[in-house]
Amino acid sequence: MWNVISAAEFHQYQKEGRPMVVIDMRNPEDYERGHVPDAVNLPGNSWMNYRDALPRDRLLVFYCYHGGNSMQAARQFSRIGYQAVSVYGGTMFLSRNGEDF
């Protein structure tokens, strides 16, 4: 099952030390300018190429610019057996809640 979480929920997951892989779906240039600490960059539609490399025992947290692409990725990964969520509103909401992009 996939879900959408708020930026506040994401920050709570970080505080709790929840085992997760954070996936930044933006282009490499924007990723280099700033990203969530420890996030990996899987831009655009390249994310499905990495499905076998991503751990199934951790929550996958996807974010992008506004949330649309990350919702699609979370939905696809959940269909193949991963626990996956999308951060609602993408970097726009993350930056309002403490991340510096």
PDB file of N, CA, C and O in Angstrom, residues 50-96:
ATOM      1  N   TYR A  50      15.863   1.152 -10.805  1.00  0.00           N
ATOM      2  CA  TYR A  50      16.561   0.830  -9.564  1.00  0.00           C
ATOM      3  C   TYR A  50      15.737  -0.053  -8.627  1.00  0.00           C
ATOM      4  O   TYR A  50      16.134  -0.303  -7.500  1.00  0.00           O
ATOM      5  N   ARG A  51      14.618  -0.557  -9.096  1.00  0.00           N
ATOM      6  CA  ARG A  51      13.705  -1.288  -8.207  1.00  0.00           C
ATOM      7  C   ARG A  51      14.359  -2.480  -7.524  1.00  0.00           C
ATOM      8  O   ARG A  51      14.065  -2.761  -6.381  1.00  0.00           O
ATOM      9  N   ASP A  52      15.263  -3.170  -8.205  1.00  0.00           N
ATOM     10  CA  ASP A  52      15.897  -4.330  -7.581  1.00  0.00           C
ATOM     11  C   ASP A  52      17.019  -3.947  -6.625  1.00  0.00           C
ATOM     12  O   ASP A  52      17.447  -4.768  -5.818  1.00  0.00           O
ATOM     13  N   ALA A  53      17.490  -2.716  -6.697  1.00  0.00           N
ATOM     14  CA  ALA A  53      18.573  -2.258  -5.827  1.00  0.00           C
ATOM     15  C   ALA A  53      18.061  -1.633  -4.526  1.00  0.00           C
ATOM     16  O   ALA A  53      18.831  -1.484  -3.577  1.00  0.00           O
ATOM     17  N   LEU A  54      16.791  -1.282  -4.482  1.00  0.00           N
ATOM     18  CA  LEU A  54      16.244  -0.630  -3.293  1.00  0.00           C
ATOM     19  C   LEU A  54      15.778  -1.680  -2.286  1.00  0.00           C
ATOM     20  O   LEU A  54      15.192  -2.696  -2.660  1.00  0.00           O
ATOM     21  N   PRO A  55      16.036  -1.438  -1.008  1.00  0.00           N
ATOM     22  CA  PRO A  55      15.698  -2.441   0.020  1.00  0.00           C
ATOM     23  C   PRO A  55      14.193  -2.561   0.232  1.00  0.00           C
ATOM     24  O   PRO A  55      13.474  -1.567   0.233  1.00  0.00           O
ATOM     25  N   ARG A  56      13.753  -3.774   0.427  1.00  0.00           N
ATOM     26  CA  ARG A  56      12.327  -4.023   0.687  1.00  0.00           C
ATOM     27  C   ARG A  56      12.001  -3.946   2.176  1.00  0.00           C
ATOM     28  O   ARG A  56      10.833  -3.943   2.549  1.00  0.00           O
ATOM     29  N   ASP A  57      13.019  -3.881   3.019  1.00  0.00           N
ATOM     30  CA  ASP A  57      12.775  -3.863   4.458  1.00  0.00           C
ATOM     31  C   ASP A  57      12.764  -2.457   5.048  1.00  0.00           C
ATOM     32  O   ASP A  57      12.749  -2.293   6.262  1.00  0.00           O
ATOM     33  N   ARG A  58      12.779  -1.448   4.200  1.00  0.00           N
ATOM     34  CA  ARG A  58      12.714  -0.052   4.653  1.00  0.00           C
ATOM     35  C   ARG A  58      11.611   0.677   3.902  1.00  0.00           C
ATOM     36  O   ARG A  58      11.288   0.341   2.767  1.00  0.00           O
ATOM     37  N   LEU A  59      11.101   1.683   4.531  1.00  0.00           N
ATOM     38  CA  LEU A  59      10.119   2.545   3.892  1.00  0.00           C
ATOM     39  C   LEU A  59      10.807   3.373   2.811  1.00  0.00           C
ATOM     40  O   LEU A  59      11.870   3.955   3.059  1.00  0.00           O
ATOM     41  N   LEU A  60      10.226   3.433   1.628  1.00  0.00           N
ATOM     42  CA  LEU A  60      10.727   4.306   0.567  1.00  0.00           C
ATOM     43  C   LEU A  60       9.923   5.593   0.613  1.00  0.00           C
ATOM     44  O   LEU A  60       8.695   5.576   0.537  1.00  0.00           O
ATOM     45  N   VAL A  61      10.633   6.718   0.764  1.00  0.00           N
ATOM     46  CA  VAL A  61       9.986   8.031   0.835  1.00  0.00           C
ATOM     47  C   VAL A  61      10.394   8.806  -0.409  1.00  0.00           C
ATOM     48  O   VAL A  61      11.561   9.170  -0.569  1.00  0.00           O
ATOM     49  N   PHE A  62       9.439   9.042  -1.293  1.00  0.00           N
ATOM     50  CA  PHE A  62       9.691   9.757  -2.540  1.00  0.00           C
ATOM     51  C   PHE A  62       9.278  11.214  -2.409  1.00  0.00           C
ATOM     52  O   PHE A  62       8.241  11.518  -1.808  1.00  0.00           O
ATOM     53  N   TYR A  63      10.084  12.109  -2.987  1.00  0.00           N
ATOM     54  CA  TYR A  63       9.654  13.497  -3.125  1.00  0.00           C
ATOM     55  C   TYR A  63      10.166  14.054  -4.441  1.00  0.00           C
ATOM     56  O   TYR A  63      11.152  13.575  -5.004  1.00  0.00           O
ATOM     57  N   CYS A  64       9.447  15.039  -4.953  1.00  0.00           N
ATOM     58  CA  CYS A  64       9.812  15.687  -6.219  1.00  0.00           C
ATOM     59  C   CYS A  64       9.527  17.176  -6.059  1.00  0.00           C
ATOM     60  O   CYS A  64       9.585  17.699  -4.952  1.00  0.00           O
ATOM     61  N   TYR A  65       9.233  17.854  -7.148  1.00  0.00           N
ATOM     62  CA  TYR A  65       8.979  19.292  -7.073  1.00  0.00           C
ATOM     63  C   TYR A  65       7.643  19.618  -6.396  1.00  0.00           C
ATOM     64  O   TYR A  65       7.585  20.432  -5.481  1.00  0.00           O
ATOM     65  N   HIS A  66       6.568  18.990  -6.854  1.00  0.00           N
ATOM     66  CA  HIS A  66       5.234  19.319  -6.351  1.00  0.00           C
ATOM     67  C   HIS A  66       4.458  18.121  -5.817  1.00  0.00           C
ATOM     68  O   HIS A  66       3.391  18.299  -5.260  1.00  0.00           O
ATOM     69  N   GLY A  67       4.941  16.916  -6.024  1.00  0.00           N
ATOM     70  CA  GLY A  67       4.290  15.739  -5.469  1.00  0.00           C
ATOM     71  C   GLY A  67       3.682  14.773  -6.472  1.00  0.00           C
ATOM     72  O   GLY A  67       3.437  13.622  -6.139  1.00  0.00           O
ATOM     73  N   GLY A  68       3.446  15.210  -7.695  1.00  0.00           N
ATOM     74  CA  GLY A  68       2.801  14.341  -8.679  1.00  0.00           C
ATOM     75  C   GLY A  68       3.644  13.144  -9.081  1.00  0.00           C
ATOM     76  O   GLY A  68       3.166  12.001  -9.078  1.00  0.00           O
ATOM     77  N   ASN A  69       4.890  13.379  -9.438  1.00  0.00           N
ATOM     78  CA  ASN A  69       5.770  12.275  -9.837  1.00  0.00           C
ATOM     79  C   ASN A  69       6.058  11.340  -8.668  1.00  0.00           C
ATOM     80  O   ASN A  69       6.136  10.128  -8.845  1.00  0.00           O
ATOM     81  N   SER A  70       6.212  11.901  -7.485  1.00  0.00           N
ATOM     82  CA  SER A  70       6.502  11.047  -6.334  1.00  0.00           C
ATOM     83  C   SER A  70       5.300  10.188  -5.970  1.00  0.00           C
ATOM     84  O   SER A  70       5.464   9.040  -5.536  1.00  0.00           O
ATOM     85  N   MET A  71       4.085  10.692  -6.177  1.00  0.00           N
ATOM     86  CA  MET A  71       2.900   9.862  -5.932  1.00  0.00           C
ATOM     87  C   MET A  71       2.861   8.696  -6.915  1.00  0.00           C
ATOM     88  O   MET A  71       2.550   7.570  -6.524  1.00  0.00           O
ATOM     89  N   GLN A  72       3.192   8.961  -8.163  1.00  0.00           N
ATOM     90  CA  GLN A  72       3.213   7.892  -9.159  1.00  0.00           C
ATOM     91  C   GLN A  72       4.263   6.842  -8.791  1.00  0.00           C
ATOM     92  O   GLN A  72       4.003   5.640  -8.871  1.00  0.00           O
ATOM     93  N   ALA A  73       5.448   7.282  -8.393  1.00  0.00           N
ATOM     94  CA  ALA A  73       6.509   6.341  -8.025  1.00  0.00           C
ATOM     95  C   ALA A  73       6.110   5.516  -6.804  1.00  0.00           C
ATOM     96  O   ALA A  73       6.295   4.296  -6.782  1.00  0.00           O
ATOM     97  N   ALA A  74       5.558   6.166  -5.781  1.00  0.00           N
ATOM     98  CA  ALA A  74       5.134   5.439  -4.575  1.00  0.00           C
ATOM     99  C   ALA A  74       4.076   4.399  -4.926  1.00  0.00           C
ATOM    100  O   ALA A  74       4.127   3.263  -4.436  1.00  0.00           O
ATOM    101  N   ARG A  75       3.151   4.757  -5.782  1.00  0.00           N
ATOM    102  CA  ARG A  75       2.108   3.821  -6.198  1.00  0.00           C
ATOM    103  C   ARG A  75       2.714   2.627  -6.928  1.00  0.00           C
ATOM    104  O   ARG A  75       2.379   1.471  -6.636  1.00  0.00           O
ATOM    105  N   GLN A  76       3.636   2.863  -7.848  1.00  0.00           N
ATOM    106  CA  GLN A  76       4.253   1.773  -8.610  1.00  0.00           C
ATOM    107  C   GLN A  76       5.070   0.847  -7.717  1.00  0.00           C
ATOM    108  O   GLN A  76       5.002  -0.371  -7.857  1.00  0.00           O
ATOM    109  N   PHE A  77       5.838   1.425  -6.811  1.00  0.00           N
ATOM    110  CA  PHE A  77       6.650   0.588  -5.919  1.00  0.00           C
ATOM    111  C   PHE A  77       5.776  -0.220  -4.958  1.00  0.00           C
ATOM    112  O   PHE A  77       6.104  -1.360  -4.636  1.00  0.00           O
ATOM    113  N   SER A  78       4.682   0.361  -4.505  1.00  0.00           N
ATOM    114  CA  SER A  78       3.813  -0.401  -3.615  1.00  0.00           C
ATOM    115  C   SER A  78       3.167  -1.577  -4.355  1.00  0.00           C
ATOM    116  O   SER A  78       2.957  -2.636  -3.761  1.00  0.00           O
ATOM    117  N   ARG A  79       2.910  -1.415  -5.625  1.00  0.00           N
ATOM    118  CA  ARG A  79       2.325  -2.499  -6.421  1.00  0.00           C
ATOM    119  C   ARG A  79       3.253  -3.702  -6.547  1.00  0.00           C
ATOM    120  O   ARG A  79       2.789  -4.808  -6.786  1.00  0.00           O
ATOM    121  N   ILE A  80       4.555  -3.470  -6.407  1.00  0.00           N
ATOM    122  CA  ILE A  80       5.495  -4.591  -6.531  1.00  0.00           C
ATOM    123  C   ILE A  80       6.074  -4.998  -5.169  1.00  0.00           C
ATOM    124  O   ILE A  80       7.114  -5.629  -5.095  1.00  0.00           O
ATOM    125  N   GLY A  81       5.370  -4.625  -4.108  1.00  0.00           N
ATOM    126  CA  GLY A  81       5.696  -5.162  -2.792  1.00  0.00           C
ATOM    127  C   GLY A  81       6.498  -4.302  -1.843  1.00  0.00           C
ATOM    128  O   GLY A  81       6.874  -4.758  -0.767  1.00  0.00           O
ATOM    129  N   TYR A  82       6.773  -3.055  -2.198  1.00  0.00           N
ATOM    130  CA  TYR A  82       7.506  -2.159  -1.306  1.00  0.00           C
ATOM    131  C   TYR A  82       6.548  -1.364  -0.429  1.00  0.00           C
ATOM    132  O   TYR A  82       5.397  -1.137  -0.802  1.00  0.00           O
ATOM    133  N   GLN A  83       7.052  -0.921   0.726  1.00  0.00           N
ATOM    134  CA  GLN A  83       6.350   0.082   1.529  1.00  0.00           C
ATOM    135  C   GLN A  83       6.822   1.421   0.988  1.00  0.00           C
ATOM    136  O   GLN A  83       8.021   1.719   1.049  1.00  0.00           O
ATOM    137  N   ALA A  84       5.912   2.212   0.449  1.00  0.00           N
ATOM    138  CA  ALA A  84       6.319   3.454  -0.207  1.00  0.00           C
ATOM    139  C   ALA A  84       5.336   4.571   0.103  1.00  0.00           C
ATOM    140  O   ALA A  84       4.127   4.350   0.162  1.00  0.00           O
ATOM    141  N   VAL A  85       5.886   5.774   0.302  1.00  0.00           N
ATOM    142  CA  VAL A  85       5.068   6.964   0.525  1.00  0.00           C
ATOM    143  C   VAL A  85       5.595   8.106  -0.316  1.00  0.00           C
ATOM    144  O   VAL A  85       6.753   8.114  -0.742  1.00  0.00           O
ATOM    145  N   SER A  86       4.736   9.065  -0.529  1.00  0.00           N
ATOM    146  CA  SER A  86       5.088  10.298  -1.234  1.00  0.00           C
ATOM    147  C   SER A  86       4.893  11.460  -0.271  1.00  0.00           C
ATOM    148  O   SER A  86       3.916  11.490   0.482  1.00  0.00           O
ATOM    149  N   VAL A  87       5.799  12.419  -0.316  1.00  0.00           N
ATOM    150  CA  VAL A  87       5.655  13.620   0.516  1.00  0.00           C
ATOM    151  C   VAL A  87       4.740  14.592  -0.219  1.00  0.00           C
ATOM    152  O   VAL A  87       5.052  15.039  -1.331  1.00  0.00           O
ATOM    153  N   TYR A  88       3.604  14.875   0.376  1.00  0.00           N
ATOM    154  CA  TYR A  88       2.612  15.772  -0.215  1.00  0.00           C
ATOM    155  C   TYR A  88       3.214  17.145  -0.480  1.00  0.00           C
ATOM    156  O   TYR A  88       3.835  17.747   0.401  1.00  0.00           O
ATOM    157  N   GLY A  89       3.071  17.613  -1.704  1.00  0.00           N
ATOM    158  CA  GLY A  89       3.535  18.949  -2.049  1.00  0.00           C
ATOM    159  C   GLY A  89       5.000  19.050  -2.396  1.00  0.00           C
ATOM    160  O   GLY A  89       5.480  20.117  -2.756  1.00  0.00           O
ATOM    161  N   GLY A  90       5.745  17.976  -2.287  1.00  0.00           N
ATOM    162  CA  GLY A  90       7.142  17.953  -2.689  1.00  0.00           C
ATOM    163  C   GLY A  90       8.014  18.972  -1.976  1.00  0.00           C
ATOM    164  O   GLY A  90       7.797  19.299  -0.807  1.00  0.00           O
ATOM    165  N   THR A  91       9.001  19.482  -2.698  1.00  0.00           N
ATOM    166  CA  THR A  91       9.971  20.392  -2.087  1.00  0.00           C
ATOM    167  C   THR A  91       9.329  21.692  -1.628  1.00  0.00           C
ATOM    168  O   THR A  91       9.820  22.325  -0.697  1.00  0.00           O
ATOM    169  N   MET A  92       8.227  22.080  -2.241  1.00  0.00           N
ATOM    170  CA  MET A  92       7.548  23.308  -1.827  1.00  0.00           C
ATOM    171  C   MET A  92       7.131  23.203  -0.359  1.00  0.00           C
ATOM    172  O   MET A  92       7.357  24.112   0.436  1.00  0.00           O
ATOM    173  N   PHE A  93       6.574  22.067   0.041  1.00  0.00           N
ATOM    174  CA  PHE A  93       6.131  21.898   1.424  1.00  0.00           C
ATOM    175  C   PHE A  93       7.276  21.529   2.353  1.00  0.00           C
ATOM    176  O   PHE A  93       7.282  21.920   3.508  1.00  0.00           O
ATOM    177  N   LEU A  94       8.245  20.786   1.844  1.00  0.00           N
ATOM    178  CA  LEU A  94       9.402  20.473   2.678  1.00  0.00           C
ATOM    179  C   LEU A  94      10.149  21.748   3.059  1.00  0.00           C
ATOM    180  O   LEU A  94      10.577  21.911   4.198  1.00  0.00           O
ATOM    181  N   SER A  95      10.303  22.673   2.107  1.00  0.00           N
ATOM    182  CA  SER A  95      11.038  23.906   2.407  1.00  0.00           C
ATOM    183  C   SER A  95      10.281  24.770   3.405  1.00  0.00           C
ATOM    184  O   SER A  95      10.892  25.476   4.206  1.00  0.00           O
ATOM    185  N   ARG A  96       8.983  24.702   3.401  1.00  0.00           N
ATOM    186  CA  ARG A  96       8.182  25.446   4.388  1.00  0.00           C
ATOM    187  C   ARG A  96       8.299  24.836   5.776  1.00  0.00           C
ATOM    188  O   ARG A  96       7.930  25.451   6.762  1.00  0.00           O
TER     189      ARG A  96
END
